[in-house]
Amino acid sequence: MGMLQRFEMRLEHAVSGAFAKAFRSAVQPVELAAALQREVDNSAQILSRNRRLVPNTFHIELSPMDYDRLSPYQETLTTELIEMLREHADEQHYVFAGQVTIDLSEQEDLVTGRFRVRSSATASVQGGSKAPETQAGSRRATVEVNGSRHAITDDGLVVGRGAEADLRINDPGISRRHAEFRLDGRQVKVADLGSTNGTLVDGHKIRETTVRDGATVRLGNTDIVVRVGDA
């Protein structure tokens, strides 16, 4: 039995006959499952010979009619879709960037039966000091990653995947101790700590450099934005 058939059987069992009635709309759950599989296949990035990184955050955009019919079952539907994606990832030796999430939204420009899947690799972030923000002279300095800001303290901020890092990012492309942000008077500097994949600042590989406000520092598959503003 194929993966998509197993998905359909689990879904029908989970909600009994209610799904059969709700899913007479043009968009079928198996179509969403197949589209998610294609999305991860097309987005896979090689990490090593047997490991490829794939997105972990998925947004499914539906027409108003399809959304109205599917949204009452969103929790069950997304749970089964996530389980299907995990099975697919195991078979293909994929590695998710972080916790897998799926949400549904309504889009007025879509007609019944049409949908879109958008995805991104969003690594989970732990640690770091969020408040109060550290003062660099009369300036405050933070780094912004995946929607959250973390202060660069007087002792510096080591970013990596391991427990010894101050700011831990669950990105397979990031080393255990990847890079360090530190204050230098009124400026912020970033230094690579001998990482496997290197550190990029605004697209350029660096060993150590001063970074401006708004600079993008890329570690693995994660972008970190430096913020230096008036206190």
PDB file of C-alpha atoms in Angstrom:
ATOM      1  CA  MET A   1       0.000   0.000   0.000  1.00  0.00           C
ATOM      2  CA  GLY A   2       1.371   3.392  -1.007  1.00  0.00           C
ATOM      3  CA  MET A   3       1.981   6.281   1.381  1.00  0.00           C
ATOM      4  CA  LEU A   4      -0.853   8.408  -0.012  1.00  0.00           C
ATOM      5  CA  GLN A   5      -3.302   5.491   0.315  1.00  0.00           C
ATOM      6  CA  ARG A   6      -2.262   4.993   3.937  1.00  0.00           C
ATOM      7  CA  PHE A   7      -2.774   8.712   4.516  1.00  0.00           C
ATOM      8  CA  GLU A   8      -6.328   8.564   3.128  1.00  0.00           C
ATOM      9  CA  MET A   9      -7.211   5.519   5.234  1.00  0.00           C
ATOM     10  CA  ARG A  10      -5.926   7.121   8.456  1.00  0.00           C
ATOM     11  CA  LEU A  11      -7.821  10.321   7.695  1.00  0.00           C
ATOM     12  CA  GLU A  12     -11.108   8.497   7.041  1.00  0.00           C
ATOM     13  CA  HIS A  13     -10.692   6.460  10.208  1.00  0.00           C
ATOM     14  CA  ALA A  14      -9.972   9.572  12.278  1.00  0.00           C
ATOM     15  CA  VAL A  15     -13.242  11.349  11.509  1.00  0.00           C
ATOM     16  CA  SER A  16     -15.471   8.522  10.343  1.00  0.00           C
ATOM     17  CA  GLY A  17     -18.035   9.525   7.690  1.00  0.00           C
ATOM     18  CA  ALA A  18     -17.845  13.250   8.351  1.00  0.00           C
ATOM     19  CA  PHE A  19     -14.863  13.672   6.075  1.00  0.00           C
ATOM     20  CA  ALA A  20     -16.532  11.940   3.153  1.00  0.00           C
ATOM     21  CA  LYS A  21     -19.288  14.549   3.130  1.00  0.00           C
ATOM     22  CA  ALA A  22     -17.009  17.534   3.701  1.00  0.00           C
ATOM     23  CA  PHE A  23     -14.558  16.522   1.017  1.00  0.00           C
ATOM     24  CA  ARG A  24     -16.946  16.550  -1.897  1.00  0.00           C
ATOM     25  CA  SER A  25     -15.341  19.892  -2.671  1.00  0.00           C
ATOM     26  CA  ALA A  26     -12.945  20.007  -5.586  1.00  0.00           C
ATOM     27  CA  VAL A  27      -9.849  19.956  -3.377  1.00  0.00           C
ATOM     28  CA  GLN A  28      -9.209  16.497  -1.926  1.00  0.00           C
ATOM     29  CA  PRO A  29      -6.886  15.763   1.027  1.00  0.00           C
ATOM     30  CA  VAL A  30      -4.808  13.411  -1.103  1.00  0.00           C
ATOM     31  CA  GLU A  31      -4.158  16.303  -3.515  1.00  0.00           C
ATOM     32  CA  LEU A  32      -2.797  18.374  -0.648  1.00  0.00           C
ATOM     33  CA  ALA A  33      -0.637  15.464   0.492  1.00  0.00           C
ATOM     34  CA  ALA A  34       0.811  14.967  -2.989  1.00  0.00           C
ATOM     35  CA  ALA A  35       1.474  18.703  -3.343  1.00  0.00           C
ATOM     36  CA  LEU A  36       3.340  18.777  -0.015  1.00  0.00           C
ATOM     37  CA  GLN A  37       5.479  15.839  -1.123  1.00  0.00           C
ATOM     38  CA  ARG A  38       6.357  17.660  -4.346  1.00  0.00           C
ATOM     39  CA  GLU A  39       7.154  20.815  -2.381  1.00  0.00           C
ATOM     40  CA  VAL A  40       9.731  19.097  -0.169  1.00  0.00           C
ATOM     41  CA  ASP A  41      11.172  17.141  -3.111  1.00  0.00           C
ATOM     42  CA  ASN A  42      11.643  20.318  -5.152  1.00  0.00           C
ATOM     43  CA  SER A  43      13.090  22.282  -2.204  1.00  0.00           C
ATOM     44  CA  ALA A  44      15.556  19.674  -0.904  1.00  0.00           C
ATOM     45  CA  GLN A  45      19.114  20.943  -0.387  1.00  0.00           C
ATOM     46  CA  ILE A  46      22.063  18.571  -0.102  1.00  0.00           C
ATOM     47  CA  LEU A  47      23.683  18.476   3.329  1.00  0.00           C
ATOM     48  CA  SER A  48      25.761  15.328   2.816  1.00  0.00           C
ATOM     49  CA  ARG A  49      25.737  12.197   0.709  1.00  0.00           C
ATOM     50  CA  ASN A  50      22.739  10.722   2.520  1.00  0.00           C
ATOM     51  CA  ARG A  51      21.073  13.784   4.044  1.00  0.00           C
ATOM     52  CA  ARG A  52      19.076  16.598   2.450  1.00  0.00           C
ATOM     53  CA  LEU A  53      17.501  19.584   4.167  1.00  0.00           C
ATOM     54  CA  VAL A  54      13.833  20.342   3.446  1.00  0.00           C
ATOM     55  CA  PRO A  55      11.346  23.033   4.563  1.00  0.00           C
ATOM     56  CA  ASN A  56       9.429  22.535   7.791  1.00  0.00           C
ATOM     57  CA  THR A  57       6.859  25.369   7.652  1.00  0.00           C
ATOM     58  CA  PHE A  58       4.020  25.021   5.144  1.00  0.00           C
ATOM     59  CA  HIS A  59       1.144  27.362   4.267  1.00  0.00           C
ATOM     60  CA  ILE A  60      -1.726  25.944   2.195  1.00  0.00           C
ATOM     61  CA  GLU A  61      -3.833  28.630   0.500  1.00  0.00           C
ATOM     62  CA  LEU A  62      -7.376  27.611  -0.470  1.00  0.00           C
ATOM     63  CA  SER A  63     -10.324  29.160  -2.246  1.00  0.00           C
ATOM     64  CA  PRO A  64     -13.077  30.541   0.041  1.00  0.00           C
ATOM     65  CA  MET A  65     -15.385  27.590  -0.662  1.00  0.00           C
ATOM     66  CA  ASP A  66     -12.707  24.936  -0.105  1.00  0.00           C
ATOM     67  CA  TYR A  67     -11.501  26.689   3.029  1.00  0.00           C
ATOM     68  CA  ASP A  68     -15.020  26.798   4.479  1.00  0.00           C
ATOM     69  CA  ARG A  69     -15.409  23.060   3.947  1.00  0.00           C
ATOM     70  CA  LEU A  70     -11.969  21.981   5.143  1.00  0.00           C
ATOM     71  CA  SER A  71     -11.279  24.384   8.014  1.00  0.00           C
ATOM     72  CA  PRO A  72     -13.589  22.619  10.542  1.00  0.00           C
ATOM     73  CA  TYR A  73     -11.292  19.579  10.211  1.00  0.00           C
ATOM     74  CA  GLN A  74      -8.040  21.538  10.111  1.00  0.00           C
ATOM     75  CA  GLU A  75      -6.521  19.991  13.246  1.00  0.00           C
ATOM     76  CA  THR A  76      -7.087  16.409  12.130  1.00  0.00           C
ATOM     77  CA  LEU A  77      -6.119  17.144   8.546  1.00  0.00           C
ATOM     78  CA  THR A  78      -2.853  18.904   9.407  1.00  0.00           C
ATOM     79  CA  THR A  79      -1.925  16.208  11.941  1.00  0.00           C
ATOM     80  CA  GLU A  80      -2.239  13.507   9.295  1.00  0.00           C
ATOM     81  CA  LEU A  81      -0.441  15.610   6.680  1.00  0.00           C
ATOM     82  CA  ILE A  82       2.477  16.136   9.068  1.00  0.00           C
ATOM     83  CA  GLU A  83       2.647  12.400   9.792  1.00  0.00           C
ATOM     84  CA  MET A  84       2.661  11.707   6.042  1.00  0.00           C
ATOM     85  CA  LEU A  85       5.491  14.205   5.532  1.00  0.00           C
ATOM     86  CA  ARG A  86       7.534  12.583   8.284  1.00  0.00           C
ATOM     87  CA  GLU A  87       7.125   9.175   6.650  1.00  0.00           C
ATOM     88  CA  HIS A  88       8.143  10.631   3.296  1.00  0.00           C
ATOM     89  CA  ALA A  89      11.160  12.326   4.868  1.00  0.00           C
ATOM     90  CA  ASP A  90      12.283   9.056   6.453  1.00  0.00           C
ATOM     91  CA  GLU A  91      12.067   7.239   3.134  1.00  0.00           C
ATOM     92  CA  GLN A  92      13.977   9.945   1.253  1.00  0.00           C
ATOM     93  CA  HIS A  93      16.571  10.685   3.982  1.00  0.00           C
ATOM     94  CA  TYR A  94      15.320  14.244   4.370  1.00  0.00           C
ATOM     95  CA  VAL A  95      16.080  16.385   7.409  1.00  0.00           C
ATOM     96  CA  PHE A  96      13.564  19.036   8.482  1.00  0.00           C
ATOM     97  CA  ALA A  97      14.963  22.414   9.512  1.00  0.00           C
ATOM     98  CA  GLY A  98      12.816  22.357  12.677  1.00  0.00           C
ATOM     99  CA  GLN A  99       9.399  21.390  13.959  1.00  0.00           C
ATOM    100  CA  VAL A 100       6.975  20.706  11.089  1.00  0.00           C
ATOM    101  CA  THR A 101       3.934  22.997  10.971  1.00  0.00           C
ATOM    102  CA  ILE A 102       1.093  23.312   8.456  1.00  0.00           C
ATOM    103  CA  ASP A 103      -1.655  25.917   8.362  1.00  0.00           C
ATOM    104  CA  LEU A 104      -4.576  26.650   6.056  1.00  0.00           C
ATOM    105  CA  SER A 105      -5.661  30.078   4.890  1.00  0.00           C
ATOM    106  CA  GLU A 106      -8.352  31.542   2.656  1.00  0.00           C
ATOM    107  CA  GLN A 107      -7.379  33.440  -0.497  1.00  0.00           C
ATOM    108  CA  GLU A 108      -9.979  35.337  -2.499  1.00  0.00           C
ATOM    109  CA  ASP A 109      -8.042  35.082  -5.774  1.00  0.00           C
ATOM    110  CA  LEU A 110      -8.347  31.261  -5.885  1.00  0.00           C
ATOM    111  CA  VAL A 111     -11.304  29.519  -7.482  1.00  0.00           C
ATOM    112  CA  THR A 112     -12.827  26.336  -6.089  1.00  0.00           C
ATOM    113  CA  GLY A 113     -10.513  23.402  -6.677  1.00  0.00           C
ATOM    114  CA  ARG A 114      -7.337  25.471  -6.906  1.00  0.00           C
ATOM    115  CA  PHE A 115      -4.814  25.863  -4.109  1.00  0.00           C
ATOM    116  CA  ARG A 116      -1.231  26.959  -3.458  1.00  0.00           C
ATOM    117  CA  VAL A 117       1.471  25.591  -1.170  1.00  0.00           C
ATOM    118  CA  ARG A 118       4.152  27.894   0.194  1.00  0.00           C
ATOM    119  CA  SER A 119       7.028  26.628   2.319  1.00  0.00           C
ATOM    120  CA  SER A 120      10.072  27.817   4.213  1.00  0.00           C
ATOM    121  CA  ALA A 121      12.842  26.374   6.356  1.00  0.00           C
ATOM    122  CA  THR A 122      12.395  27.854   9.817  1.00  0.00           C
ATOM    123  CA  ALA A 123      14.830  26.579  12.426  1.00  0.00           C
ATOM    124  CA  SER A 124      13.785  26.604  16.075  1.00  0.00           C
ATOM    125  CA  VAL A 125      15.703  29.045  18.281  1.00  0.00           C
ATOM    126  CA  GLN A 126      16.547  28.637  21.973  1.00  0.00           C
ATOM    127  CA  GLY A 127      18.517  30.630  24.510  1.00  0.00           C
ATOM    128  CA  GLY A 128      19.868  34.131  24.241  1.00  0.00           C
ATOM    129  CA  SER A 129      18.883  37.184  26.270  1.00  0.00           C
ATOM    130  CA  LYS A 130      15.730  38.830  24.929  1.00  0.00           C
ATOM    131  CA  ALA A 131      15.344  41.745  27.365  1.00  0.00           C
ATOM    132  CA  PRO A 132      16.520  44.185  28.326  1.00  0.00           C
ATOM    133  CA  GLU A 133      18.447  44.885  25.151  1.00  0.00           C
ATOM    134  CA  THR A 134      22.154  45.461  25.685  1.00  0.00           C
ATOM    135  CA  GLN A 135      23.549  48.981  25.354  1.00  0.00           C
ATOM    136  CA  ALA A 136      26.581  49.464  23.101  1.00  0.00           C
ATOM    137  CA  GLY A 137      27.644  52.900  24.313  1.00  0.00           C
ATOM    138  CA  SER A 138      24.472  54.876  23.564  1.00  0.00           C
ATOM    139  CA  ARG A 139      23.356  52.221  21.083  1.00  0.00           C
ATOM    140  CA  ARG A 140      21.544  48.954  21.618  1.00  0.00           C
ATOM    141  CA  ALA A 141      22.566  45.863  19.668  1.00  0.00           C
ATOM    142  CA  THR A 142      20.498  42.766  18.927  1.00  0.00           C
ATOM    143  CA  VAL A 143      20.255  39.979  16.397  1.00  0.00           C
ATOM    144  CA  GLU A 144      16.934  39.012  14.840  1.00  0.00           C
ATOM    145  CA  VAL A 145      16.345  35.409  13.827  1.00  0.00           C
ATOM    146  CA  ASN A 146      13.064  33.823  12.733  1.00  0.00           C
ATOM    147  CA  GLY A 147      10.994  36.652  14.167  1.00  0.00           C
ATOM    148  CA  SER A 148      12.630  36.998  17.589  1.00  0.00           C
ATOM    149  CA  ARG A 149      15.324  39.399  18.799  1.00  0.00           C
ATOM    150  CA  HIS A 150      18.182  38.511  21.117  1.00  0.00           C
ATOM    151  CA  ALA A 151      20.578  40.905  22.821  1.00  0.00           C
ATOM    152  CA  ILE A 152      24.312  40.972  22.169  1.00  0.00           C
ATOM    153  CA  THR A 153      25.694  41.160  25.698  1.00  0.00           C
ATOM    154  CA  ASP A 154      28.990  42.604  26.885  1.00  0.00           C
ATOM    155  CA  ASP A 155      30.323  39.025  27.004  1.00  0.00           C
ATOM    156  CA  GLY A 156      29.382  38.431  23.372  1.00  0.00           C
ATOM    157  CA  LEU A 157      26.788  36.117  21.840  1.00  0.00           C
ATOM    158  CA  VAL A 158      27.905  32.716  20.515  1.00  0.00           C
ATOM    159  CA  VAL A 159      25.474  31.241  17.988  1.00  0.00           C
ATOM    160  CA  GLY A 160      25.465  27.545  17.153  1.00  0.00           C
ATOM    161  CA  ARG A 161      23.586  24.268  17.188  1.00  0.00           C
ATOM    162  CA  GLY A 162      25.171  22.813  20.323  1.00  0.00           C
ATOM    163  CA  ALA A 163      24.233  23.195  23.974  1.00  0.00           C
ATOM    164  CA  GLU A 164      27.383  25.252  24.601  1.00  0.00           C
ATOM    165  CA  ALA A 165      26.137  28.085  22.348  1.00  0.00           C
ATOM    166  CA  ASP A 166      24.414  31.108  23.909  1.00  0.00           C
ATOM    167  CA  LEU A 167      21.845  31.190  21.099  1.00  0.00           C
ATOM    168  CA  ARG A 168      20.978  27.705  19.826  1.00  0.00           C
ATOM    169  CA  ILE A 169      19.496  27.284  16.346  1.00  0.00           C
ATOM    170  CA  ASN A 170      18.254  23.869  15.260  1.00  0.00           C
ATOM    171  CA  ASP A 171      19.662  24.092  11.729  1.00  0.00           C
ATOM    172  CA  PRO A 172      21.631  21.066  10.446  1.00  0.00           C
ATOM    173  CA  GLY A 173      23.858  23.432   8.421  1.00  0.00           C
ATOM    174  CA  ILE A 174      25.042  25.250  11.552  1.00  0.00           C
ATOM    175  CA  SER A 175      28.029  24.016  13.567  1.00  0.00           C
ATOM    176  CA  ARG A 176      27.849  23.457  17.324  1.00  0.00           C
ATOM    177  CA  ARG A 177      29.742  26.747  17.895  1.00  0.00           C
ATOM    178  CA  HIS A 178      29.375  28.531  14.589  1.00  0.00           C
ATOM    179  CA  ALA A 179      29.902  32.283  15.018  1.00  0.00           C
ATOM    180  CA  GLU A 180      30.190  34.966  17.674  1.00  0.00           C
ATOM    181  CA  PHE A 181      28.675  38.442  17.757  1.00  0.00           C
ATOM    182  CA  ARG A 182      30.393  40.919  20.062  1.00  0.00           C
ATOM    183  CA  LEU A 183      30.411  44.590  20.881  1.00  0.00           C
ATOM    184  CA  ASP A 184      33.362  46.797  19.897  1.00  0.00           C
ATOM    185  CA  GLY A 185      32.652  50.226  21.273  1.00  0.00           C
ATOM    186  CA  ARG A 186      29.683  51.527  19.295  1.00  0.00           C
ATOM    187  CA  GLN A 187      30.028  48.817  16.645  1.00  0.00           C
ATOM    188  CA  VAL A 188      29.133  45.141  16.319  1.00  0.00           C
ATOM    189  CA  LYS A 189      31.560  42.545  15.024  1.00  0.00           C
ATOM    190  CA  VAL A 190      30.904  38.988  13.909  1.00  0.00           C
ATOM    191  CA  ALA A 191      33.546  36.252  13.748  1.00  0.00           C
ATOM    192  CA  ASP A 192      33.359  32.743  12.336  1.00  0.00           C
ATOM    193  CA  LEU A 193      34.453  30.165  14.935  1.00  0.00           C
ATOM    194  CA  GLY A 194      35.876  27.629  12.506  1.00  0.00           C
ATOM    195  CA  SER A 195      32.489  26.405  11.322  1.00  0.00           C
ATOM    196  CA  THR A 196      32.095  23.678   8.721  1.00  0.00           C
ATOM    197  CA  ASN A 197      29.994  25.709   6.271  1.00  0.00           C
ATOM    198  CA  GLY A 198      31.363  29.178   6.975  1.00  0.00           C
ATOM    199  CA  THR A 199      29.691  32.505   7.762  1.00  0.00           C
ATOM    200  CA  LEU A 200      28.329  34.919   5.158  1.00  0.00           C
ATOM    201  CA  VAL A 201      27.699  38.630   5.686  1.00  0.00           C
ATOM    202  CA  ASP A 202      25.485  40.153   2.984  1.00  0.00           C
ATOM    203  CA  GLY A 203      26.471  37.256   0.721  1.00  0.00           C
ATOM    204  CA  HIS A 204      30.243  37.430   1.320  1.00  0.00           C
ATOM    205  CA  LYS A 205      32.140  34.779   3.256  1.00  0.00           C
ATOM    206  CA  ILE A 206      34.034  36.225   6.212  1.00  0.00           C
ATOM    207  CA  ARG A 207      36.338  35.239   9.043  1.00  0.00           C
ATOM    208  CA  GLU A 208      35.724  38.388  11.075  1.00  0.00           C
ATOM    209  CA  THR A 209      34.222  41.740  10.186  1.00  0.00           C
ATOM    210  CA  THR A 210      32.327  44.757  11.490  1.00  0.00           C
ATOM    211  CA  VAL A 211      28.653  44.661  10.556  1.00  0.00           C
ATOM    212  CA  ARG A 212      26.290  47.565   9.923  1.00  0.00           C
ATOM    213  CA  ASP A 213      22.730  47.972  11.130  1.00  0.00           C
ATOM    214  CA  GLY A 214      20.489  45.786   8.958  1.00  0.00           C
ATOM    215  CA  ALA A 215      23.284  43.481   7.778  1.00  0.00           C
ATOM    216  CA  THR A 216      22.244  39.886   7.053  1.00  0.00           C
ATOM    217  CA  VAL A 217      24.479  37.174   8.484  1.00  0.00           C
ATOM    218  CA  ARG A 218      23.810  33.716   7.074  1.00  0.00           C
ATOM    219  CA  LEU A 219      24.688  30.640   9.126  1.00  0.00           C
ATOM    220  CA  GLY A 220      23.819  27.356   7.452  1.00  0.00           C
ATOM    221  CA  ASN A 221      20.320  27.900   6.070  1.00  0.00           C
ATOM    222  CA  THR A 222      19.330  30.572   8.584  1.00  0.00           C
ATOM    223  CA  ASP A 223      19.475  34.349   8.090  1.00  0.00           C
ATOM    224  CA  ILE A 224      20.271  36.542  11.084  1.00  0.00           C
ATOM    225  CA  VAL A 225      19.702  40.298  10.847  1.00  0.00           C
ATOM    226  CA  VAL A 226      21.837  42.618  12.967  1.00  0.00           C
ATOM    227  CA  ARG A 227      20.021  45.538  14.573  1.00  0.00           C
ATOM    228  CA  VAL A 228      21.935  48.502  16.005  1.00  0.00           C
ATOM    229  CA  GLY A 229      19.684  51.439  16.899  1.00  0.00           C
ATOM    230  CA  ASP A 230      19.421  54.482  19.132  1.00  0.00           C
ATOM    231  CA  ALA A 231      18.759  53.661  22.736  1.00  0.00           C
TER     232      ALA A 231
END
